[in-house]
Amino acid sequence: MTAAIERERVVFPKDWTFDLAEEMVEAIAHEFAPAEVVAELARRINGKPQAEAVAEAEAYFADHGHRWMGRTIELGEKYRDRTYEVLLAAAEATGELAFPHVPERFIEIAYLSTQPLYSLPIVENTRHCFAFKMVFCDTYRALEEQCGDAMAAALPCRKSCLAAVDRAFRDKGFDVEVVQDSSLADGEFCQFTSRRREAASGA
Amino acid sequence: MEAIIAPVIDIDRERCTTPFACKKCLQICPTAVLAVHETRMVRLEETDKYLPGTYRLRIAYRDKCSGCNRCVDVCPEDAITVRMLEEVGA
Amino acid sequence: MCRMCDSLGGDAANPWYLNPKNYSNRMYKLREPGKGPQQAATAGAIEAGGEAQHASPINTAIEAKANGDMETFNKIIGEMNKRAALRPGCQVVPLHEVMEVLDMGMPVAAMQCICRKTTRGCEECSLKEYTGLGLGTGMLKWERWPERYRGKVEFLSTKQAKEFVEFWDKKGFMHMLMQEGGDFIGGLCNCDYPDCLPIRQRIDYGLTAQLVKSEYVCFVDWDKCNGCGDCLGRCDFNALKYEATTEKAHIDQFQCFGCGLCETACPRNAIEYRDRKQIPGLAKVW
Ligand code: SF4
Ligand code: SF4
Ligand code: SF4
Ligand code: SF4
Ligand code: SF4
């Protein structure tokens, strides 16, 4: 049985916040609103034959995903919160946890800011693998509405998700293979799984 | 079979004001009959165990009380009484 | 298969607690419109531990029992068991499988055990004293409620976490995973009787559904056992004794929770795990 150790009572600063900064979420929402992202695409591919339009849409989304995550990381590092700071300290202390949780933070910020979600459904976050799913996607809905069902069915927007997820890991120093295991075009949700390539290394 | 009726335990909370700081009875009871709970859980703040009333001693498992009186004997504030029902006069 | 694997996704080869899905959790949540900011909602004090505690069904049942009213007691316990059986509860997990769980590499933080604080007034303030392990990304926000954690936690590497559990196993704590009604895994507890709430509620009050036995049941190999007695005193479930007639250790299969504490203490490897589901009379004894 442990004896009571006399020590100072712990009182943390009252302004500590564990949630994402609303200012940051609003900024990303504003800059990467799905309806507008798709509207811009619709202008570009207007009148083009399907095959060409899909190819252009894929290139457009790949670039979009890359920029979306780049900006998310920039703002996410600017607006820190206690959850992130505790994670960084725990990662430092244990030599583990940075994978997958540091990239996970930015992936959560990116989707929470731009999609109709209050929390991102995480399927797995372990030392080897990070997977999440998207059940309601505004990008997909905008594609259907603005570019038609055929374009939505081609799911060019997956290039955005793949690029964004890949960038979140790469920019934070992790080599992963990102695959889409399920898609809204032919299933009930999109699911992306990122697996570490060098499974042996520590951090 | 005659029903087994456990002793009646009374805690005088005017006397037992800081049970998480004292905890003597909690640690001596052979069957761990008592329990202590914080009465206030404040965000970003640890509860002050020396502040009267921030914790509350509770009789959690009265059926396991034998009436051995160890808690009564150890209590520095004479805050506990343990009596059999006939003594209570019920 | 018991209801845990049924509802949480597990099979005979891989029980639910070895399925990484059950540890997955987000780090953030946005405030839903209409709900006040988290800050404001929790800035004040939450009243806990007051009279509301007295009114809970288990306390009413215990009071009834203390007053000799077994009919009321049995009725309440029966209702509680029925309700609890609809949701997953916590489950006993032997040491070797705890090691596998920790290998998944979720955030693990050593922390104060809540039961021990409540029952014995324990204050665990450093890594040497902590007995509980908080699991998952939720631990990254522990600072919101310092009272819950008595001011500090310590994040552990996988190696440290394994050593931590081995240390408490040697000391005599069995291990259980706290599944919170199918929502998330609240922690990996190292427990014993009488301070642990789920153990106590099951052993003393017959609340069987909240604490599920492990996938195993232990047997003594009487050819290997020499009756040394090193395992005795390790069992929290009244399953293990010294049988004077045979001069060997004896395990009551129906009482055994498969926690493995006797196994980890036996210097002669005389205790073996058997899959509960493979033994006809025990397959439904959870
Ligand atoms: S791939 Fe799926 S989740 Fe990603 S934008 Fe397209 S529909 Fe949405
Ligand atoms: S020993 Fe007495 S004063 Fe101390 S906690 Fe128990 S009842 Fe309260
Ligand atoms: S009388 Fe004995 S058994 Fe009853 S509460 Fe006090 S110490 Fe415990
Ligand atoms: S007999 Fe051994 S394995 Fe079974 S409950 Fe007791 S200590 Fe645990
Ligand atoms: S420790 Fe092993 S050998 Fe010794 S009594 Fe127990 S089972 Fe038998």
Coordinates of C-alpha atoms and ligand atoms in Angstrom, one line a residue:
Chain A
M1 CA 0.0 0.0 0.0
T2 CA 1.4 3.4 -1.0
A3 CA 1.9 6.1 1.5
A4 CA 0.8 9.6 0.6
I5 CA 3.7 11.7 -0.7
E6 CA 3.3 15.3 0.3
R7 CA 3.6 17.5 -2.8
E8 CA 2.1 20.6 -4.4
R9 CA -1.4 20.2 -5.6
V10 CA -1.5 20.1 -9.4
V11 CA -3.4 23.0 -11.0
F12 CA -2.9 23.6 -14.7
P13 CA -3.4 26.9 -16.5
K14 CA -7.1 27.5 -17.1
D15 CA -6.6 28.6 -20.7
W16 CA -5.2 25.2 -21.7
T17 CA -7.1 23.8 -24.6
F18 CA -7.2 20.3 -25.9
D19 CA -9.3 20.9 -28.9
L20 CA -8.5 22.1 -32.4
A21 CA -8.3 25.9 -32.7
E22 CA -11.5 27.1 -34.3
E23 CA -9.7 29.8 -36.2
M24 CA -7.5 27.1 -37.9
V25 CA -10.5 24.9 -38.8
E26 CA -12.3 27.9 -40.3
A27 CA -9.3 28.9 -42.3
I28 CA -8.9 25.4 -43.8
A29 CA -12.6 25.1 -44.4
H30 CA -12.6 28.4 -46.2
E31 CA -9.6 27.7 -48.4
F32 CA -10.5 24.1 -49.3
A33 CA -14.3 24.0 -49.4
P34 CA -15.3 20.9 -51.4
A35 CA -18.0 22.6 -53.3
E36 CA -15.7 25.3 -54.5
V37 CA -12.8 22.9 -55.3
V38 CA -15.2 20.9 -57.4
A39 CA -16.7 24.0 -59.1
E40 CA -13.2 25.0 -60.2
L41 CA -12.7 21.5 -61.6
A42 CA -16.1 21.6 -63.4
R43 CA -15.1 24.8 -65.2
R44 CA -11.8 23.3 -66.3
I45 CA -13.3 20.1 -67.7
N46 CA -16.5 21.6 -69.1
G47 CA -17.2 20.1 -72.6
K48 CA -14.2 17.8 -72.6
P49 CA -14.7 14.1 -73.5
Q50 CA -15.0 11.8 -70.5
A51 CA -11.6 10.0 -70.7
E52 CA -9.8 13.3 -71.0
A53 CA -11.9 14.9 -68.3
V54 CA -11.2 12.1 -65.9
A55 CA -7.5 12.3 -66.5
E56 CA -7.5 16.0 -65.9
A57 CA -9.7 15.6 -62.8
E58 CA -7.2 13.1 -61.4
A59 CA -4.3 15.4 -61.9
Y60 CA -6.3 18.3 -60.5
F61 CA -7.1 16.3 -57.3
A62 CA -3.6 15.0 -56.9
D63 CA -2.4 18.6 -56.8
H64 CA -5.2 19.7 -54.6
G65 CA -4.6 16.9 -52.0
H66 CA -0.9 17.8 -51.9
R67 CA -1.7 21.5 -51.3
W68 CA -4.5 20.8 -48.9
M69 CA -2.3 18.7 -46.6
G70 CA 0.6 21.2 -47.0
R71 CA -1.5 24.0 -45.7
T72 CA -3.0 21.8 -43.0
I73 CA 0.4 21.0 -41.7
E74 CA 1.5 24.6 -41.9
L75 CA -1.5 25.8 -39.9
G76 CA -1.6 22.8 -37.6
E77 CA 2.0 23.5 -36.5
K78 CA 1.1 27.1 -36.0
Y79 CA -2.0 26.3 -33.9
R80 CA -0.9 23.8 -31.3
D81 CA -3.0 22.4 -28.5
R82 CA -2.3 20.5 -25.4
T83 CA -3.3 17.2 -27.0
Y84 CA -0.5 17.7 -29.6
E85 CA 2.0 18.9 -27.0
V86 CA 1.4 15.9 -24.8
L87 CA 1.8 13.6 -27.8
L88 CA 5.1 15.2 -28.8
A89 CA 6.4 14.9 -25.2
A90 CA 5.2 11.3 -25.0
A91 CA 6.8 10.5 -28.3
E92 CA 10.1 12.1 -27.1
A93 CA 10.0 10.1 -23.8
T94 CA 9.1 6.7 -25.3
G95 CA 10.8 6.9 -28.7
E96 CA 7.5 5.6 -30.1
L97 CA 4.0 7.0 -30.8
A98 CA 5.0 9.6 -33.4
F99 CA 3.8 7.0 -35.9
P100 CA 1.0 7.1 -36.5
H101 CA -0.3 9.8 -34.2
V102 CA 1.6 12.8 -35.4
P103 CA 0.5 12.4 -39.1
E104 CA -2.9 11.3 -37.8
R105 CA -3.4 14.6 -36.2
F106 CA -3.0 16.4 -39.5
I107 CA -5.2 14.0 -41.3
E108 CA -7.9 14.5 -38.7
I109 CA -7.5 18.3 -39.0
A110 CA -7.7 18.2 -42.8
Y111 CA -10.9 16.1 -42.9
L112 CA -12.6 17.7 -39.9
S113 CA -12.1 21.1 -41.3
T114 CA -13.5 20.4 -44.8
Q115 CA -15.9 17.5 -44.4
P116 CA -19.3 17.2 -42.7
L117 CA -17.8 15.4 -39.7
Y118 CA -17.4 16.0 -36.0
S119 CA -14.9 13.2 -35.6
L120 CA -13.0 11.1 -38.1
P121 CA -13.8 7.4 -37.8
I122 CA -10.5 5.7 -37.2
V123 CA -10.4 2.0 -38.1
E124 CA -6.9 1.2 -36.9
N125 CA -4.0 3.2 -35.4
T126 CA -1.2 1.0 -34.3
R127 CA 2.6 1.0 -34.7
H128 CA 2.3 -0.6 -38.1
C129 CA -0.8 0.9 -39.6
F130 CA -3.2 3.8 -39.8
A131 CA -6.6 3.4 -41.4
F132 CA -9.7 5.6 -41.4
K133 CA -13.0 5.8 -43.2
M134 CA -15.2 8.4 -44.7
V135 CA -18.9 7.7 -44.8
F136 CA -20.2 11.1 -45.9
C137 CA -18.1 13.0 -48.3
D138 CA -18.9 16.5 -49.6
T139 CA -16.4 16.2 -52.4
Y140 CA -18.2 13.1 -53.7
R141 CA -21.5 14.8 -53.4
A142 CA -20.3 17.9 -55.2
L143 CA -18.9 15.7 -58.0
E144 CA -22.2 14.1 -58.5
E145 CA -24.0 17.4 -58.5
Q146 CA -21.6 19.4 -60.6
C147 CA -19.8 16.9 -62.8
G148 CA -22.4 14.2 -63.1
D149 CA -22.7 10.6 -61.9
A150 CA -20.2 9.2 -64.5
M151 CA -17.5 11.5 -63.2
A152 CA -18.3 10.7 -59.6
A153 CA -18.2 7.0 -60.4
A154 CA -14.7 7.4 -61.7
L155 CA -13.8 8.7 -58.3
P156 CA -11.0 11.0 -59.5
C157 CA -11.0 12.6 -56.0
R158 CA -9.3 9.5 -54.5
K159 CA -6.1 11.1 -55.9
S160 CA -6.7 14.0 -53.4
C161 CA -7.1 11.7 -50.4
L162 CA -4.2 9.5 -51.4
A163 CA -1.9 12.5 -52.0
A164 CA -3.0 14.2 -48.8
V165 CA -2.5 11.1 -46.6
D166 CA 0.8 10.3 -48.2
R167 CA 2.0 13.8 -47.6
A168 CA 1.0 13.8 -44.0
F169 CA 3.2 10.8 -43.4
R170 CA 6.0 11.8 -45.7
D171 CA 6.3 15.4 -44.3
K172 CA 6.5 14.0 -40.8
G173 CA 9.3 11.5 -41.8
F174 CA 7.4 8.3 -42.4
D175 CA 7.5 6.1 -45.4
V176 CA 4.1 4.5 -45.9
E177 CA 2.1 2.7 -48.6
V178 CA -1.3 4.2 -48.8
V179 CA -4.1 2.2 -50.4
Q180 CA -7.8 2.7 -50.8
D181 CA -9.5 -0.5 -49.6
S182 CA -13.1 0.7 -50.2
S183 CA -14.8 3.5 -52.1
L184 CA -18.0 5.4 -52.0
A185 CA -18.4 4.8 -55.7
D186 CA -19.1 1.2 -55.2
G187 CA -19.5 0.7 -51.5
E188 CA -20.8 2.4 -48.4
F189 CA -17.7 4.3 -47.5
C190 CA -14.1 5.2 -48.6
Q191 CA -11.4 3.6 -46.5
F192 CA -7.7 4.5 -46.7
T193 CA -5.0 2.4 -45.1
S194 CA -1.4 3.5 -44.6
R195 CA 1.1 0.8 -43.8
R196 CA 4.6 1.6 -42.7
R197 CA 7.3 0.4 -45.1
E198 CA 10.2 0.1 -42.8
A199 CA 8.3 -1.8 -40.1
A200 CA 11.5 -2.6 -38.2
S201 CA 12.6 1.0 -37.3
G202 CA 11.8 2.4 -33.9
A203 CA 10.0 5.8 -34.0
Chain B
M1 CA -32.1 -19.9 8.6
E2 CA -32.1 -16.7 10.5
A3 CA -31.3 -13.7 8.3
I4 CA -27.8 -12.3 9.0
I5 CA -28.1 -8.6 9.7
A6 CA -24.9 -6.5 9.5
P7 CA -23.9 -3.9 12.1
V8 CA -25.1 -0.3 11.5
I9 CA -22.2 2.0 10.8
D10 CA -22.4 5.7 11.3
I11 CA -20.0 8.3 10.1
D12 CA -20.1 11.7 11.7
R13 CA -19.2 13.9 8.8
E14 CA -18.8 16.9 11.1
R15 CA -15.8 15.1 12.5
C16 CA -14.6 13.2 9.5
T17 CA -14.0 16.1 7.1
T18 CA -10.9 15.1 5.1
P19 CA -11.1 11.3 4.8
F20 CA -8.7 11.1 1.8
A21 CA -6.0 12.8 3.7
C22 CA -6.7 10.7 6.9
K23 CA -7.8 7.3 5.4
K24 CA -6.9 5.4 8.5
C25 CA -10.1 3.5 8.7
L26 CA -9.9 2.7 4.9
Q27 CA -6.5 1.0 5.4
I28 CA -7.3 -0.9 8.5
C29 CA -10.7 -2.5 7.8
P30 CA -10.1 -6.3 7.2
T31 CA -12.9 -6.6 4.6
A32 CA -12.5 -3.1 3.0
V33 CA -16.1 -2.0 3.9
L34 CA -15.5 1.7 3.4
A35 CA -14.8 3.8 0.4
V36 CA -13.8 7.4 -0.3
H37 CA -14.9 9.5 -3.2
E38 CA -14.1 13.1 -4.3
T39 CA -17.2 15.3 -4.2
R40 CA -15.8 17.7 -6.7
M41 CA -14.0 17.0 -9.9
V42 CA -12.8 20.2 -11.4
R43 CA -11.3 20.6 -14.9
L44 CA -7.6 21.2 -14.9
E45 CA -7.4 20.9 -11.2
E46 CA -6.5 18.3 -8.7
T47 CA -8.9 18.2 -5.7
D48 CA -7.4 19.6 -2.5
K49 CA -7.6 16.6 -0.1
Y50 CA -7.0 18.9 2.9
L51 CA -10.0 21.1 2.2
P52 CA -13.0 19.9 4.3
G53 CA -15.7 18.4 2.3
T54 CA -13.8 17.7 -0.9
Y55 CA -13.9 14.0 -0.2
R56 CA -16.5 11.9 1.4
L57 CA -16.2 8.7 3.3
R58 CA -18.9 6.2 2.4
I59 CA -20.1 2.8 3.7
A60 CA -19.7 0.8 0.5
Y61 CA -20.0 -2.8 1.6
R62 CA -21.9 -2.9 4.9
D63 CA -22.8 -6.5 4.5
K64 CA -19.1 -7.3 4.9
C65 CA -18.8 -5.6 8.2
S66 CA -18.2 -7.9 11.1
G67 CA -18.4 -5.2 13.8
C68 CA -14.8 -5.9 14.7
N69 CA -14.4 -2.2 15.6
R70 CA -10.9 -1.7 14.2
C71 CA -12.1 1.4 12.3
V72 CA -13.6 2.8 15.4
D73 CA -10.4 2.3 17.4
V74 CA -8.1 3.8 14.8
C75 CA -10.2 6.9 14.0
P76 CA -8.4 10.0 15.5
E77 CA -11.6 12.0 15.3
D78 CA -14.0 9.5 16.9
A79 CA -16.1 9.9 13.8
I80 CA -17.3 6.2 13.4
T81 CA -19.7 4.2 15.5
V82 CA -20.5 0.6 14.8
R83 CA -23.4 -0.9 16.5
M84 CA -25.5 -4.0 16.3
L85 CA -29.1 -3.4 15.3
E86 CA -30.5 -4.3 18.8
E87 CA -28.2 -1.5 20.3
V88 CA -29.6 0.9 17.8
G89 CA -33.0 0.1 19.0
A90 CA -34.7 -0.6 15.7
Chain C
M1 CA -17.2 -17.9 -28.0
C2 CA -18.5 -15.5 -25.4
R3 CA -20.4 -12.3 -26.0
M4 CA -17.2 -10.2 -25.9
C5 CA -16.0 -11.7 -29.2
D6 CA -19.5 -11.8 -30.6
S7 CA -19.9 -8.1 -30.2
L8 CA -16.4 -6.8 -30.6
G9 CA -15.1 -8.8 -33.5
G10 CA -13.0 -11.8 -32.5
D11 CA -12.8 -15.5 -33.2
A12 CA -11.4 -18.7 -31.6
A13 CA -7.9 -18.0 -32.8
N14 CA -7.9 -14.3 -32.1
P15 CA -10.0 -13.0 -29.2
W16 CA -11.4 -9.5 -29.4
Y17 CA -8.6 -8.0 -27.4
L18 CA -6.0 -9.0 -30.0
N19 CA -8.0 -7.2 -32.7
P20 CA -6.4 -3.7 -33.3
K21 CA -9.8 -2.3 -34.2
N22 CA -10.8 -2.4 -30.5
Y23 CA -8.0 0.1 -29.7
S24 CA -8.5 2.5 -32.5
N25 CA -9.6 6.0 -31.5
R26 CA -9.6 9.5 -32.9
M27 CA -7.5 12.2 -31.3
Y28 CA -9.9 15.1 -31.9
K29 CA -13.5 16.0 -32.0
L30 CA -15.1 19.2 -33.2
R31 CA -17.8 20.9 -31.2
E32 CA -21.2 20.2 -32.6
P33 CA -23.4 23.3 -33.2
G34 CA -25.8 23.9 -30.5
K35 CA -23.6 22.3 -27.9
G36 CA -21.8 24.8 -25.7
P37 CA -18.0 25.1 -25.8
Q38 CA -16.4 22.2 -23.9
Q39 CA -14.6 24.8 -21.8
A40 CA -17.7 26.4 -20.4
A41 CA -19.6 23.1 -19.9
T42 CA -16.9 21.7 -17.7
A43 CA -15.4 24.8 -16.1
G44 CA -17.5 24.4 -13.0
A45 CA -17.5 21.5 -10.6
I46 CA -19.2 18.3 -11.3
E47 CA -20.8 16.9 -8.2
A48 CA -19.8 13.2 -7.8
G49 CA -19.7 10.7 -5.0
G50 CA -22.5 12.3 -3.1
E51 CA -25.9 10.9 -2.4
A52 CA -26.3 9.8 -6.0
Q53 CA -23.9 7.0 -5.3
H54 CA -26.0 5.7 -2.5
A55 CA -29.0 5.5 -4.8
S56 CA -27.3 3.3 -7.4
P57 CA -28.8 -0.2 -7.8
I58 CA -25.7 -2.1 -6.4
N59 CA -25.7 0.0 -3.3
T60 CA -29.4 -0.5 -2.8
A61 CA -28.8 -4.3 -3.2
I62 CA -25.9 -4.3 -0.7
E63 CA -28.0 -2.3 1.8
A64 CA -30.8 -4.9 1.4
K65 CA -28.4 -7.7 2.0
A66 CA -26.9 -6.0 5.0
N67 CA -30.4 -5.8 6.4
G68 CA -31.0 -9.4 5.8
D69 CA -33.4 -8.9 2.8
M70 CA -32.0 -11.4 0.4
E71 CA -35.1 -11.3 -1.8
T72 CA -34.6 -7.7 -2.8
F73 CA -30.8 -8.3 -3.1
N74 CA -31.3 -11.2 -5.5
K75 CA -33.9 -9.3 -7.5
I76 CA -31.7 -6.3 -8.1
I77 CA -28.6 -8.4 -8.9
G78 CA -30.6 -10.4 -11.3
E79 CA -31.8 -7.3 -13.1
M80 CA -28.3 -5.8 -13.2
N81 CA -26.9 -9.0 -14.7
K82 CA -29.6 -9.1 -17.3
R83 CA -28.8 -5.5 -18.3
A84 CA -25.0 -5.9 -18.2
A85 CA -25.2 -9.1 -20.4
L86 CA -26.3 -6.9 -23.3
R87 CA -23.0 -5.0 -23.5
P88 CA -19.4 -6.0 -23.3
G89 CA -17.7 -5.7 -20.0
C90 CA -14.2 -6.2 -18.8
Q91 CA -12.3 -9.4 -19.2
V92 CA -9.4 -11.2 -17.5
V93 CA -6.3 -11.5 -19.7
P94 CA -3.3 -13.6 -18.8
L95 CA 0.2 -12.1 -18.8
H96 CA 1.4 -13.7 -22.1
E97 CA -1.6 -12.2 -24.0
V98 CA -1.2 -8.8 -22.2
M99 CA 2.3 -8.8 -23.9
E100 CA 0.7 -9.3 -27.3
V101 CA -1.8 -6.5 -26.6
L102 CA 1.1 -4.1 -25.7
D103 CA 2.9 -5.1 -28.9
M104 CA 0.3 -3.2 -31.0
G105 CA 1.9 0.0 -29.8
M106 CA -1.0 2.2 -28.7
P107 CA -0.3 5.1 -26.3
V108 CA 0.2 3.5 -22.9
A109 CA 0.5 5.6 -19.7
A110 CA 1.1 4.4 -16.2
M111 CA -1.4 5.9 -13.8
Q112 CA -3.2 5.8 -10.5
C113 CA -5.6 3.0 -10.1
I114 CA -9.1 4.4 -9.3
C115 CA -10.3 1.4 -7.4
R116 CA -7.4 1.3 -5.1
K117 CA -7.8 5.1 -4.5
T118 CA -11.5 4.5 -3.6
T119 CA -11.2 1.4 -1.5
R120 CA -7.9 1.9 0.4
G121 CA -7.3 5.6 -0.1
C122 CA -4.1 4.8 -2.1
E123 CA -2.2 7.7 -3.7
E124 CA 0.0 6.5 -6.4
C125 CA 2.2 9.5 -7.4
S126 CA 5.2 8.1 -9.4
L127 CA 6.2 5.3 -11.7
K128 CA 7.2 3.2 -8.8
E129 CA 3.7 3.4 -7.4
Y130 CA 1.4 3.5 -10.3
T131 CA -0.5 0.2 -10.8
G132 CA -2.8 1.0 -13.7
L133 CA -2.3 1.5 -17.4
G134 CA -4.4 3.9 -19.5
L135 CA -4.5 2.9 -23.1
G136 CA -5.2 4.8 -26.4
T137 CA -5.2 8.3 -27.7
G138 CA -7.6 9.4 -24.9
M139 CA -4.6 9.4 -22.6
L140 CA -3.1 12.3 -24.5
K141 CA -5.8 14.5 -22.9
W142 CA -5.4 13.3 -19.3
E143 CA -4.5 16.8 -18.1
R144 CA -8.2 17.8 -18.5
W145 CA -9.0 15.9 -15.3
P146 CA -5.9 16.0 -13.0
E147 CA -8.0 14.6 -10.1
R148 CA -8.8 11.5 -12.0
Y149 CA -5.1 10.9 -12.4
R150 CA -3.9 12.4 -9.1
G151 CA -1.8 15.0 -10.9
K152 CA 0.4 12.9 -13.2
V153 CA 0.8 10.0 -15.6
E154 CA 3.9 8.5 -17.2
F155 CA 3.9 7.5 -20.9
L156 CA 5.7 4.2 -21.4
S157 CA 7.5 2.6 -24.3
T158 CA 6.3 -0.9 -25.3
K159 CA 9.3 -2.4 -23.5
Q160 CA 8.7 -0.3 -20.3
A161 CA 5.0 -1.2 -20.4
K162 CA 5.8 -4.9 -20.6
E163 CA 8.2 -4.6 -17.7
F164 CA 5.6 -2.7 -15.7
V165 CA 3.0 -5.4 -16.1
E166 CA 5.5 -8.2 -15.4
F167 CA 6.5 -6.4 -12.2
W168 CA 3.0 -6.2 -10.9
D169 CA 2.3 -9.8 -12.0
K170 CA 5.2 -10.9 -9.8
K171 CA 3.7 -8.9 -7.0
G172 CA 0.4 -10.7 -7.3
F173 CA -1.9 -8.6 -9.4
M174 CA -3.9 -10.3 -12.2
H175 CA -4.7 -8.3 -15.4
M176 CA -7.9 -7.3 -17.0
L177 CA -8.9 -5.1 -19.9
M178 CA -11.6 -2.7 -19.1
Q179 CA -14.0 -2.6 -22.0
E180 CA -16.4 0.3 -21.5
G181 CA -19.7 -1.0 -22.9
G182 CA -18.4 -1.6 -26.4
D183 CA -17.3 2.0 -26.8
F184 CA -13.6 1.9 -26.0
I185 CA -11.0 0.2 -23.8
G186 CA -10.6 2.2 -20.7
G187 CA -7.4 0.6 -19.5
L188 CA -5.4 -2.3 -18.6
C189 CA -5.8 -2.9 -14.9
N190 CA -3.6 -4.8 -12.5
C191 CA -5.9 -5.9 -9.8
D192 CA -6.6 -8.0 -6.7
Y193 CA -9.3 -8.6 -4.2
P194 CA -10.8 -6.8 -2.4
D195 CA -9.9 -3.3 -3.7
C196 CA -10.8 -4.0 -7.4
L197 CA -14.4 -3.1 -8.0
P198 CA -15.2 -5.6 -10.8
I199 CA -13.6 -8.5 -9.0
R200 CA -15.4 -7.6 -5.8
Q201 CA -18.7 -7.1 -7.5
R202 CA -18.5 -10.5 -9.1
I203 CA -17.1 -12.5 -6.2
D204 CA -19.1 -10.9 -3.4
Y205 CA -22.3 -10.0 -5.1
G206 CA -22.6 -12.3 -8.1
L207 CA -22.4 -9.5 -10.7
T208 CA -21.2 -12.0 -13.3
A209 CA -21.6 -10.1 -16.5
Q210 CA -19.4 -7.1 -15.9
L211 CA -16.2 -9.2 -15.4
V212 CA -15.7 -12.0 -17.9
K213 CA -13.3 -14.8 -17.2
S214 CA -10.3 -15.3 -19.5
E215 CA -10.3 -17.5 -22.6
Y216 CA -8.4 -20.0 -20.5
V217 CA -8.7 -22.2 -17.5
C218 CA -5.7 -23.5 -15.7
F219 CA -4.9 -27.1 -14.9
V220 CA -2.2 -28.5 -12.6
D221 CA -0.1 -31.2 -14.1
W222 CA 0.2 -33.5 -11.1
D223 CA 3.2 -35.3 -12.6
K224 CA 5.2 -32.1 -12.5
C225 CA 3.8 -30.5 -9.3
N226 CA 5.7 -31.3 -6.2
G227 CA 3.5 -29.5 -3.9
C228 CA 6.0 -26.7 -3.1
G229 CA 3.2 -24.2 -2.6
D230 CA 4.8 -21.3 -4.5
C231 CA 1.6 -20.7 -6.4
L232 CA -0.6 -20.6 -3.3
G233 CA -1.8 -17.2 -2.2
R234 CA -1.8 -16.0 -5.8
C235 CA -5.4 -16.7 -6.6
D236 CA -8.0 -13.9 -6.2
F237 CA -10.9 -16.2 -7.1
N238 CA -10.8 -18.9 -4.5
A239 CA -9.9 -21.5 -7.1
L240 CA -6.5 -22.6 -5.9
K241 CA -5.6 -24.6 -2.8
Y242 CA -3.2 -27.1 -1.5
E243 CA -4.9 -30.5 -1.5
A244 CA -3.4 -32.3 1.5
T245 CA -4.6 -35.7 0.3
T246 CA -2.6 -35.6 -2.9
E247 CA 0.1 -33.3 -1.6
K248 CA -0.3 -31.2 -4.7
A249 CA -1.8 -27.9 -5.8
H250 CA -5.5 -28.1 -6.7
I251 CA -7.5 -25.9 -9.0
D252 CA -11.3 -25.8 -9.1
Q253 CA -12.0 -25.5 -12.8
F254 CA -15.3 -23.8 -12.2
Q255 CA -13.9 -21.2 -9.9
C256 CA -10.8 -20.6 -12.0
F257 CA -10.8 -17.3 -14.0
G258 CA -7.8 -18.3 -16.1
C259 CA -5.8 -15.3 -14.9
G260 CA -2.6 -17.3 -14.9
L261 CA -1.2 -15.8 -11.7
C262 CA -0.6 -19.3 -10.4
E263 CA 1.1 -20.3 -13.7
T264 CA 3.5 -17.4 -13.6
A265 CA 4.5 -18.3 -10.0
C266 CA 5.2 -22.0 -10.5
P267 CA 8.9 -22.8 -10.8
R268 CA 8.2 -26.2 -12.3
N269 CA 5.9 -25.3 -15.1
A270 CA 3.3 -27.5 -13.6
I271 CA 0.4 -25.3 -14.4
E272 CA -1.0 -25.2 -18.0
Y273 CA -3.5 -23.1 -19.8
R274 CA -6.4 -24.9 -21.6
D275 CA -8.8 -23.2 -23.9
R276 CA -12.0 -22.8 -22.0
K277 CA -14.1 -23.2 -25.2
Q278 CA -12.6 -26.6 -25.9
I279 CA -13.8 -28.1 -22.6
P280 CA -17.4 -29.1 -22.9
G281 CA -18.5 -28.3 -19.4
L282 CA -16.7 -25.0 -19.3
A283 CA -17.3 -23.6 -22.7
K284 CA -20.3 -21.6 -21.4
V285 CA -18.8 -20.8 -18.1
W286 CA -17.6 -17.2 -18.5
Ligands
SF4_1 S1 -11.9 9.3 -52.4 FE1 -13.8 9.1 -51.1 S2 -13.3 10.2 -49.3 FE2 -11.8 10.9 -50.8 S3 -12.8 12.7 -51.7 FE3 -13.4 10.9 -53.0 S4 -15.3 10.2 -52.2 FE4 -14.4 11.6 -50.6
SF4_2 S1 -10.3 7.3 10.4 FE1 -12.0 8.7 11.1 S2 -11.4 10.7 10.4 FE2 -10.1 9.2 9.4 S3 -11.1 8.9 7.4 FE3 -11.8 7.3 8.8 S4 -13.7 8.1 9.8 FE4 -12.6 9.8 8.8
SF4_3 S1 -16.2 -2.7 12.3 FE1 -14.5 -3.8 11.4 S2 -15.4 -4.8 9.6 FE2 -16.8 -3.1 10.2 S3 -16.1 -1.4 9.0 FE3 -15.1 -1.3 11.0 S4 -13.1 -2.3 10.6 FE4 -14.5 -2.8 9.0
SF4_4 S1 -6.4 -20.9 -10.3 FE1 -4.7 -19.8 -11.2 S2 -5.4 -19.2 -13.2 FE2 -7.2 -19.8 -12.0 S3 -8.0 -18.0 -11.2 FE3 -6.7 -18.8 -9.6 S4 -4.7 -17.9 -10.0 FE4 -5.9 -17.5 -11.8
SF4_5 S1 4.0 -23.8 -7.6 FE1 3.8 -25.4 -9.1 S2 4.9 -27.1 -8.3 FE2 4.5 -25.7 -6.6 S3 2.6 -26.3 -5.7 FE3 2.1 -24.8 -7.2 S4 1.7 -26.0 -9.1 FE4 2.8 -27.3 -7.7

